[in-house]
Short mmCIF file of C-alpha atoms in Angstrom, two decimals:
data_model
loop_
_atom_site.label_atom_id
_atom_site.label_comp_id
_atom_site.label_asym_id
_atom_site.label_seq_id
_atom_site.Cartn_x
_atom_site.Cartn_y
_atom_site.Cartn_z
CA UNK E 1 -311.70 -70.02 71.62
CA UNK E 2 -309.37 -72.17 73.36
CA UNK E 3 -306.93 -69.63 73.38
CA UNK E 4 -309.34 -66.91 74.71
CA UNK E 5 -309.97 -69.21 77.56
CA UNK E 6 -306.63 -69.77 78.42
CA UNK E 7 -305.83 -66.48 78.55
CA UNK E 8 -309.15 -65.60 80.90
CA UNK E 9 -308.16 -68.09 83.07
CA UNK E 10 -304.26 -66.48 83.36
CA UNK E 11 -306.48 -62.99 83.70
CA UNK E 12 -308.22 -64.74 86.66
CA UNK E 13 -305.25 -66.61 88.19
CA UNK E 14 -303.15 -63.18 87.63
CA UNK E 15 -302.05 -62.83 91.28
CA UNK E 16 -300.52 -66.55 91.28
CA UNK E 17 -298.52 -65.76 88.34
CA UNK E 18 -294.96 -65.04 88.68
CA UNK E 19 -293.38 -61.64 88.80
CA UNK E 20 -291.69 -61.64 85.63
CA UNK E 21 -294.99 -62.97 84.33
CA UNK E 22 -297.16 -60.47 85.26
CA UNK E 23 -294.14 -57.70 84.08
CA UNK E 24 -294.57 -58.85 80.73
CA UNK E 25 -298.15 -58.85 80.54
CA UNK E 26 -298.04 -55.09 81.96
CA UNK E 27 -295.34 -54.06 79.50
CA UNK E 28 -296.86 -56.60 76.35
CA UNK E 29 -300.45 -54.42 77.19
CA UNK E 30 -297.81 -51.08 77.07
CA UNK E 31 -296.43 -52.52 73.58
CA UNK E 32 -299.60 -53.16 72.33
CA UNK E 33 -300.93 -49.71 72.80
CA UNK E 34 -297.61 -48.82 70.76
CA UNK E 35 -298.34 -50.93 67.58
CA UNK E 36 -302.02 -49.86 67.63
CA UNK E 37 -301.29 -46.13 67.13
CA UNK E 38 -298.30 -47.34 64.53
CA UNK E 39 -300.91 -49.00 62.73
CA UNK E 40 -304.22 -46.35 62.91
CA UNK E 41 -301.87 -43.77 61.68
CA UNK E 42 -300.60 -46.28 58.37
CA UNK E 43 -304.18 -47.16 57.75
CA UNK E 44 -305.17 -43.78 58.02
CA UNK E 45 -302.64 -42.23 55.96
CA UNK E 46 -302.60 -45.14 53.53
CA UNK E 47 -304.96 -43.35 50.74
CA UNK E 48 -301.86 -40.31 50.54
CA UNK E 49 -299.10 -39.18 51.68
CA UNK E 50 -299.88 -37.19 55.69
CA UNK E 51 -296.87 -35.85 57.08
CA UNK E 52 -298.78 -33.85 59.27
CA UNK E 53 -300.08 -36.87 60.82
CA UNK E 54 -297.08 -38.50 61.26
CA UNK E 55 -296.01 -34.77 63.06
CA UNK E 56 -299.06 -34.46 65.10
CA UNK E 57 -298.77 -38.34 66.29
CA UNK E 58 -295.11 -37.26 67.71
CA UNK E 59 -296.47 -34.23 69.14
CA UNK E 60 -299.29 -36.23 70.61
CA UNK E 61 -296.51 -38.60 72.14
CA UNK E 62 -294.58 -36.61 73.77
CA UNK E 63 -297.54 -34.45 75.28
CA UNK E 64 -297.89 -37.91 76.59
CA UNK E 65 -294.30 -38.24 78.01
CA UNK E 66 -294.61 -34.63 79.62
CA UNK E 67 -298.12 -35.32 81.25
CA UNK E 68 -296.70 -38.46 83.05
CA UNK E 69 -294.40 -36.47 85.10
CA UNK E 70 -297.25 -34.56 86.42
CA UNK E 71 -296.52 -34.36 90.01
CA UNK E 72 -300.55 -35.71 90.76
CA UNK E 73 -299.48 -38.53 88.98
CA UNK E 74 -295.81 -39.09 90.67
CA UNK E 75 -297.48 -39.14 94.26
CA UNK E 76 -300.42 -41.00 93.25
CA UNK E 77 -298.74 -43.78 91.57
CA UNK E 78 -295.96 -43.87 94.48
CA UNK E 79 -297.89 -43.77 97.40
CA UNK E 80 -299.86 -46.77 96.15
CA UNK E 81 -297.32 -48.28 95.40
CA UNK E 82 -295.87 -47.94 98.62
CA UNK E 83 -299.22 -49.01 100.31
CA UNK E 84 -299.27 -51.77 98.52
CA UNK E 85 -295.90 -52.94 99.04
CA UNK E 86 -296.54 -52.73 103.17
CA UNK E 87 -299.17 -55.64 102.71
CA UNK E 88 -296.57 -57.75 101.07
CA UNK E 89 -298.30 -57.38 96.97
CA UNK E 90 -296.23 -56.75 94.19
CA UNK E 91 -298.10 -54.51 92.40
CA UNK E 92 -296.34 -54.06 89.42
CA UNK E 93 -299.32 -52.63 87.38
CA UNK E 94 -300.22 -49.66 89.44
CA UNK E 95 -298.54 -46.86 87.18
CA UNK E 96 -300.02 -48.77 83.97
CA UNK E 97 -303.87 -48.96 85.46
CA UNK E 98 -303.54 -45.37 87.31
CA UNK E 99 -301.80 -44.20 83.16
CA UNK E 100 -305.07 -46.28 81.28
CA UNK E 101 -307.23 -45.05 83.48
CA UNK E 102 -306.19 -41.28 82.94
CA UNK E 103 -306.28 -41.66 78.96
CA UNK E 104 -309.22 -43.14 78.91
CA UNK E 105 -310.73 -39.71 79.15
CA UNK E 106 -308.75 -38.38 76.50
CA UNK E 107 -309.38 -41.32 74.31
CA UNK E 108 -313.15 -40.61 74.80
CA UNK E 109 -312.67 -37.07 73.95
CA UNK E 110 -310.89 -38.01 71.05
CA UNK E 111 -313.71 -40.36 69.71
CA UNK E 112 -315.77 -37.60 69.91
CA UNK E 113 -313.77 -35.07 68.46
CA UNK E 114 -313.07 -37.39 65.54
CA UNK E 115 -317.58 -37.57 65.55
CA UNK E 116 -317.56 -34.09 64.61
CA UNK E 117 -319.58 -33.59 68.32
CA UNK E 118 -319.18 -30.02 69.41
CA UNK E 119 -320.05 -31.31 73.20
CA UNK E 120 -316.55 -31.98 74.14
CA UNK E 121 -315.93 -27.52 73.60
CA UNK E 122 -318.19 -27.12 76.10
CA UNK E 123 -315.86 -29.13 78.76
CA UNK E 124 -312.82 -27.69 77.09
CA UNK E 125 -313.85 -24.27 77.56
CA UNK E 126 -313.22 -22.19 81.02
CA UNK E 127 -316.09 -20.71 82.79
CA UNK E 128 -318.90 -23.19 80.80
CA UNK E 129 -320.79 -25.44 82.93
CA UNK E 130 -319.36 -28.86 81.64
CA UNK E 131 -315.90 -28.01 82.19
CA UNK E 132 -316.71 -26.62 85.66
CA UNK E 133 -318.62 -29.81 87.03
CA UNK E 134 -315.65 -32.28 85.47
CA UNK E 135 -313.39 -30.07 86.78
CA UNK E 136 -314.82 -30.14 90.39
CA UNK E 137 -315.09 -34.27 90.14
CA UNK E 138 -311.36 -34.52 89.40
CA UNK E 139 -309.84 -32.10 91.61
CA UNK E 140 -312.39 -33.63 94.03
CA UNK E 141 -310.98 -37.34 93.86
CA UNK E 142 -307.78 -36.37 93.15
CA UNK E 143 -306.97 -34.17 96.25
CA UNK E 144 -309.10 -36.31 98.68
CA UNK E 145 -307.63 -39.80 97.29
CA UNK E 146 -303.61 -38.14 97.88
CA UNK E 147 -304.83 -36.51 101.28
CA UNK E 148 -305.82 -40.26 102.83
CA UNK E 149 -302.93 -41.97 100.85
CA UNK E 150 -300.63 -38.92 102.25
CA UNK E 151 -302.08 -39.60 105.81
CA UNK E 152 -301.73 -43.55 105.49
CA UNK E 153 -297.97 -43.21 104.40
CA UNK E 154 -297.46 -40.34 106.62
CA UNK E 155 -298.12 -42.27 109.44
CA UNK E 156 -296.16 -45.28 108.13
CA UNK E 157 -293.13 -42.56 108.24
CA UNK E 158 -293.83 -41.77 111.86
CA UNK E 159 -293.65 -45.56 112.79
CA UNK E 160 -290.22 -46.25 110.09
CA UNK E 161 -288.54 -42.91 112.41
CA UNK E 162 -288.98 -44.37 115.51
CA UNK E 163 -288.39 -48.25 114.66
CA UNK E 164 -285.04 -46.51 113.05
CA UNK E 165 -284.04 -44.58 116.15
CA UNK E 166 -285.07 -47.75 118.38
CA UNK E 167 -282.64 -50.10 116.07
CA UNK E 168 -280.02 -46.92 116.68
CA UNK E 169 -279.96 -47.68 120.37
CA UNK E 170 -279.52 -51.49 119.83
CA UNK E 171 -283.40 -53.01 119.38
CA UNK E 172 -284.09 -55.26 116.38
CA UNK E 173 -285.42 -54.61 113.37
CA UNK E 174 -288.73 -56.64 112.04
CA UNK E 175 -290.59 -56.48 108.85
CA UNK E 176 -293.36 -55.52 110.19
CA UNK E 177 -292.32 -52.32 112.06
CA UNK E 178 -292.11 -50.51 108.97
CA UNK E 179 -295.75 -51.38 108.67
CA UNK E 180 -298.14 -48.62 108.63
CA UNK E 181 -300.08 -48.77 111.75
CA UNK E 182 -301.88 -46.58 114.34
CA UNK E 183 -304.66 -44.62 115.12
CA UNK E 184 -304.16 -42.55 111.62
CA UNK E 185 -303.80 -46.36 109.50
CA UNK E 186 -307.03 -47.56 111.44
CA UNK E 187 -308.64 -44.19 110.62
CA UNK E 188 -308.27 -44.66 107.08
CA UNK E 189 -308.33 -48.12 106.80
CA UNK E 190 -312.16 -48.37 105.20
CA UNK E 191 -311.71 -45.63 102.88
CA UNK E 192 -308.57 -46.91 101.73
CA UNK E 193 -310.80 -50.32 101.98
CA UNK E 194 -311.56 -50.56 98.26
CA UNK E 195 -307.91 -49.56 96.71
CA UNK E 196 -307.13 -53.72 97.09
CA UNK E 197 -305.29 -54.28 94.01
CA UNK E 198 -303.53 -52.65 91.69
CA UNK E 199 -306.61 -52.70 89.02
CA UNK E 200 -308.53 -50.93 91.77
CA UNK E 201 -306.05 -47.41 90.85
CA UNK E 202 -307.87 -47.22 87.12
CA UNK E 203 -310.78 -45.77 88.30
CA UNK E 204 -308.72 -43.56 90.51
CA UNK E 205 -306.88 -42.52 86.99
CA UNK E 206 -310.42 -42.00 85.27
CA UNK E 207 -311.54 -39.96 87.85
CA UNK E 208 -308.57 -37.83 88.09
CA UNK E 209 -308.64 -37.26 84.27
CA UNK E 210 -312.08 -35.78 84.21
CA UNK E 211 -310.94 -32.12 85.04
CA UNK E 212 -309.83 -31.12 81.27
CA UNK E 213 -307.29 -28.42 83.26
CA UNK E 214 -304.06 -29.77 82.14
CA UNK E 215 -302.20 -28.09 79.37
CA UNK E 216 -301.13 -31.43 77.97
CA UNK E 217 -304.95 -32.50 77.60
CA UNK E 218 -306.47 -29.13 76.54
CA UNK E 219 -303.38 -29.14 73.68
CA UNK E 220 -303.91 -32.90 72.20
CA UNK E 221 -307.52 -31.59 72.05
CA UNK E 222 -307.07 -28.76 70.21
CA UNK E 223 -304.56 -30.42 67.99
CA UNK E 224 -307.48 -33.25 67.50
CA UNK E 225 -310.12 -31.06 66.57
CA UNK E 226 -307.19 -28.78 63.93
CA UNK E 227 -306.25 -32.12 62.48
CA UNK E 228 -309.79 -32.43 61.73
CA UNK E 229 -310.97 -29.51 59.60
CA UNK E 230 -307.29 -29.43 58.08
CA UNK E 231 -308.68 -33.15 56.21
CA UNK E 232 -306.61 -36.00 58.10
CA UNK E 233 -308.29 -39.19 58.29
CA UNK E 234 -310.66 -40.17 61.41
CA UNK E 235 -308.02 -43.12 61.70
CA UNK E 236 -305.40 -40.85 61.66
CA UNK E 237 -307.44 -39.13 64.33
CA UNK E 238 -307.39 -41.71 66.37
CA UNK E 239 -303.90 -42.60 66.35
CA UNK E 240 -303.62 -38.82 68.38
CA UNK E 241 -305.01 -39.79 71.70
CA UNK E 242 -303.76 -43.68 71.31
CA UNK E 243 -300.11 -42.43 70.77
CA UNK E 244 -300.81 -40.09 74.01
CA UNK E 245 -301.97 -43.19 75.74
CA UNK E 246 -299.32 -45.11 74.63
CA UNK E 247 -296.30 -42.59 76.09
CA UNK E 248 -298.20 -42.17 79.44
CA UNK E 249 -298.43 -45.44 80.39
CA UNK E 250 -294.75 -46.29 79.29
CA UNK E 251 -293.55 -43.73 81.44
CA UNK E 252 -296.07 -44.55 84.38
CA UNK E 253 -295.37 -48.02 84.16
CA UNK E 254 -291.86 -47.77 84.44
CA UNK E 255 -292.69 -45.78 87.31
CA UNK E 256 -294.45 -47.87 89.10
CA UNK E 257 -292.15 -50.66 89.11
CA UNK E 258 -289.19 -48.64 90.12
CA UNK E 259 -291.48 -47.83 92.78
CA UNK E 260 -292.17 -51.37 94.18
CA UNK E 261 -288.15 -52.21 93.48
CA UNK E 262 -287.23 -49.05 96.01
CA UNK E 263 -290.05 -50.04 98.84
CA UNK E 264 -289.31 -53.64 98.36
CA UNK E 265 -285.77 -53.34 99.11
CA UNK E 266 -286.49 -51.62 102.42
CA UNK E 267 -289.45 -54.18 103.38
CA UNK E 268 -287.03 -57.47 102.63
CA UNK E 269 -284.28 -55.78 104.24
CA UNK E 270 -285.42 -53.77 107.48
CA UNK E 271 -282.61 -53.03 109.41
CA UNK E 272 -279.80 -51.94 106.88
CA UNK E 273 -282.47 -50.28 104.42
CA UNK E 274 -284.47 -48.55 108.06
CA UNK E 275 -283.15 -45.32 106.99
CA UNK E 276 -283.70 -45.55 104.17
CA UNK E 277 -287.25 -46.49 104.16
CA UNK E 278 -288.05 -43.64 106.11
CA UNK E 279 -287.17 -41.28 103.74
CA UNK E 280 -288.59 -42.31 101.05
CA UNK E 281 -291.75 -43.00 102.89
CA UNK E 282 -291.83 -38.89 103.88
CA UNK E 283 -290.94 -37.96 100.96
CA UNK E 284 -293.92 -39.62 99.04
CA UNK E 285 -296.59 -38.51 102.43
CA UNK E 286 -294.96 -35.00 102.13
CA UNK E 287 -295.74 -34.51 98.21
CA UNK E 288 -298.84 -36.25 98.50
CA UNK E 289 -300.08 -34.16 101.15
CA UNK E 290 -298.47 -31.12 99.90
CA UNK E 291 -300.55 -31.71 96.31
CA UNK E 292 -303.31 -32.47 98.57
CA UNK E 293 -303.59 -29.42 100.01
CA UNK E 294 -303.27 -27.61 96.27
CA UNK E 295 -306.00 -29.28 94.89
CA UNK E 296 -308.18 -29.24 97.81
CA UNK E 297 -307.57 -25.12 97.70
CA UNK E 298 -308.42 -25.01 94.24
CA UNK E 299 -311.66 -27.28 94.52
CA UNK E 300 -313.09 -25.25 97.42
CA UNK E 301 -312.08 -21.91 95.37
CA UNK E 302 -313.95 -23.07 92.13
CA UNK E 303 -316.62 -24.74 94.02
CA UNK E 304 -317.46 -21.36 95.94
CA UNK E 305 -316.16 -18.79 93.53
CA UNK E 306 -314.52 -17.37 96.34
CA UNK E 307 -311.63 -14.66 95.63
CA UNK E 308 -309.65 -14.81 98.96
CA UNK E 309 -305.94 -14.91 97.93
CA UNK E 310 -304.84 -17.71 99.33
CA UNK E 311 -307.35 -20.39 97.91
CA UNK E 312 -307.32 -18.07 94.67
CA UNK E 313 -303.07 -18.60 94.38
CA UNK E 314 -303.78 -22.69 95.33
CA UNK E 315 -305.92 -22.45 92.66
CA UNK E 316 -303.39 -21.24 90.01
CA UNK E 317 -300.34 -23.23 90.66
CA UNK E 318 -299.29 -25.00 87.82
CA UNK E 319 -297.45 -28.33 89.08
CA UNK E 320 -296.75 -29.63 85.67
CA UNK E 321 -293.38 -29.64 85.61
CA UNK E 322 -292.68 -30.19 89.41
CA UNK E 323 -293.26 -34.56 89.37
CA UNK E 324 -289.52 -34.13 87.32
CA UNK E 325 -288.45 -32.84 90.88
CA UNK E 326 -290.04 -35.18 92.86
CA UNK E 327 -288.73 -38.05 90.30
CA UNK E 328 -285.27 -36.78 91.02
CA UNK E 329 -285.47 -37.15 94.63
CA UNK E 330 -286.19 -40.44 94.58
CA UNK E 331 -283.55 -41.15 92.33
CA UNK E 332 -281.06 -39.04 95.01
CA UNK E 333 -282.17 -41.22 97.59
CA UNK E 334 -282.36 -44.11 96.04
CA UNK E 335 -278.32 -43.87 94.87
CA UNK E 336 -277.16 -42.32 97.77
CA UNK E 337 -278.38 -45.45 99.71
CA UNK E 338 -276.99 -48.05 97.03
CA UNK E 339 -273.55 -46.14 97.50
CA UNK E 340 -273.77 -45.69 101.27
CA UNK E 341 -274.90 -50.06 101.03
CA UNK E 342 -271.71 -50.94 99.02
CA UNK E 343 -269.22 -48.62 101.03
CA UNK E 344 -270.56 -50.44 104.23
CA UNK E 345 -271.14 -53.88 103.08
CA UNK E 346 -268.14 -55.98 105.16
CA UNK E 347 -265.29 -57.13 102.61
CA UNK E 348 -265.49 -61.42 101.65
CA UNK E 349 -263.15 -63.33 103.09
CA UNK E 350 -260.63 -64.85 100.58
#
């Protein structure tokens, strides 16, 4: 009991906790998820020999590598991250709450696939009732959350290009010029109100994960519920969704914290990261926006069954593959400034 009351009183006292603290409690939690699908799948397979669990719980994982590179989850994650990083937080548990969040609605699918309940078809199926109302919740949140978190960062990249042209001409450079601010931050400053801490983004993860319209999800599913009649353990089952769980929020996490590293190196050092800055800022309000508008299309197309063609192609883009893109940008950026910062960094004296 002791121990348990240590350890609520960390929880509590989280946000005093040092950074390399809190980075090992985010990547022990990551670990954790790791050994608990290790050990579901040994204690399920224990009464025989199941290589087709141990080949489904690999399949499962890397569904979960793919799905974290979902370009939804890229510009949600980042532009949090990058909100969050303006007020002067180190949130270095936004990709791992956004990632837990997310496959907690695949875990919850997989309990009841494992229950033998034949609900969950009904939300896996297109055109049924279930899967149209979840799908209308997520793509809801989803596009609405990135279209405020687009605007918010989008006008943080209006302020970073003009403090950058201003320190051009010969002004100085302040932290808090590359603060977002404005009529657009004001705007959205109540809606944005209740995203205060990092822990705040898992229930922006849950709701995002309630439209099963991702190939990734509808697969593990499906693989679930085949694993199931072919006679593999409910344990086994289990392992499925956990192992999913477990690559997302690896990948998220690292994410995220490559995230905070890039925005906090242009907060701490204003004037010879401006530039800098400012592009990564538009970058992450462009996607955002730009998967903002996609989603929104889509919801207002399956919410009206309308069959116009441009809602009806918004509707049918398939960004599952594009977040690698958007990853790699960040990564140009991001080297192309530590290059163009060690070619112009003045020589030391001997």
């Amino acid at each position: 009991m002791t121990a348990l009351t240590e350890f609520a009183t960390m929880y509590r006292e989280r946000e005093t906790l040092s950074l390399r603290t809190r980075l090992l409690f985010t990547f022990g939690a990551v670990a954790a998820l790791h050994l608990a699908a290790v050990v579901l799948l040994l204690v399920g397979s224990a009464g025989g020999a199941q290589p087709l669990a141990l080949g489904l719980l690999i399949t499962a994982y890397v569904a979960g590598i793919k799905h974290s590179y979902d370009w939804d989850h890229i510009a949600a994650i980042d532009n949090s991250t990058r909100k969050f990083v303006a007020q002067h937080k180190d949130p270095v548990s936004v990709g791992f709450a956004f990632s837990l969040g997310h496959s907690s609605v695949v875990i919850l699918a997989g309990l009841l696939v494992v229950a033998g309940a034949t609900l969950i078809g009904q939300f896996m199926e297109d055109g049924t009732t279930g899967n149209k109302v979840l799908g209308l919740i997520g793509s809801g949140v989803s596009g609405l959350f990135l279209l405020a978190m687009g605007l918010f960062n989008g006008s943080a990249f209006v302020r970073a290009t003009s403090v950058y042209r201003q320190v051009r001409r010969g002004s100085e450079a302040r932290p808090e010029d590359l603060e977002a601010k404005g009529f657009v931050a004001r705007l959205l400053a109540k809606p944005l109100s209740k995203v205060e801490r990092p822990r705040n983004i898992y229930v922006i993860g849950f709701l995002f994960g309630l439209g099963f319209d991702t190939a990734t999800t509808i697969g593990l599913l499906v693989i679930t519920t085949t694993a199931s009649l072919a006679g593999v353990s409910p344990l086994a089952l289990m392992a499925l969704p956990l192992a999913f769980t477990a690559a997302m929020t690896l990948c998220d996490s690292v994410n995220g914290v490559a995230m905070m590293k890039m925005y906090k190196s242009a907060i701490h050092n204003p004037r010879r990261k401006l530039g800098f800055n400012a592009v990564i800022t538009g970058i992450s309000a462009v996607s955002a926006l730009f998967i903002a508008l996609i989603t929104l299309g889509g919801f207002v197309n399956a919410a009206f069954e309308l069959e116009d063609p441009l809602t009806t192609w918004l509707g049918s883009i398939d960004l599952g593959d594009a977040g690698l893109i958007l990853v790699g940008l960040f990564v140009l950026v991001w080297a192309v400034s530590a290059v163009r910062g060690r070619v112009t960094r003045p020589a030391t004296p001997n």
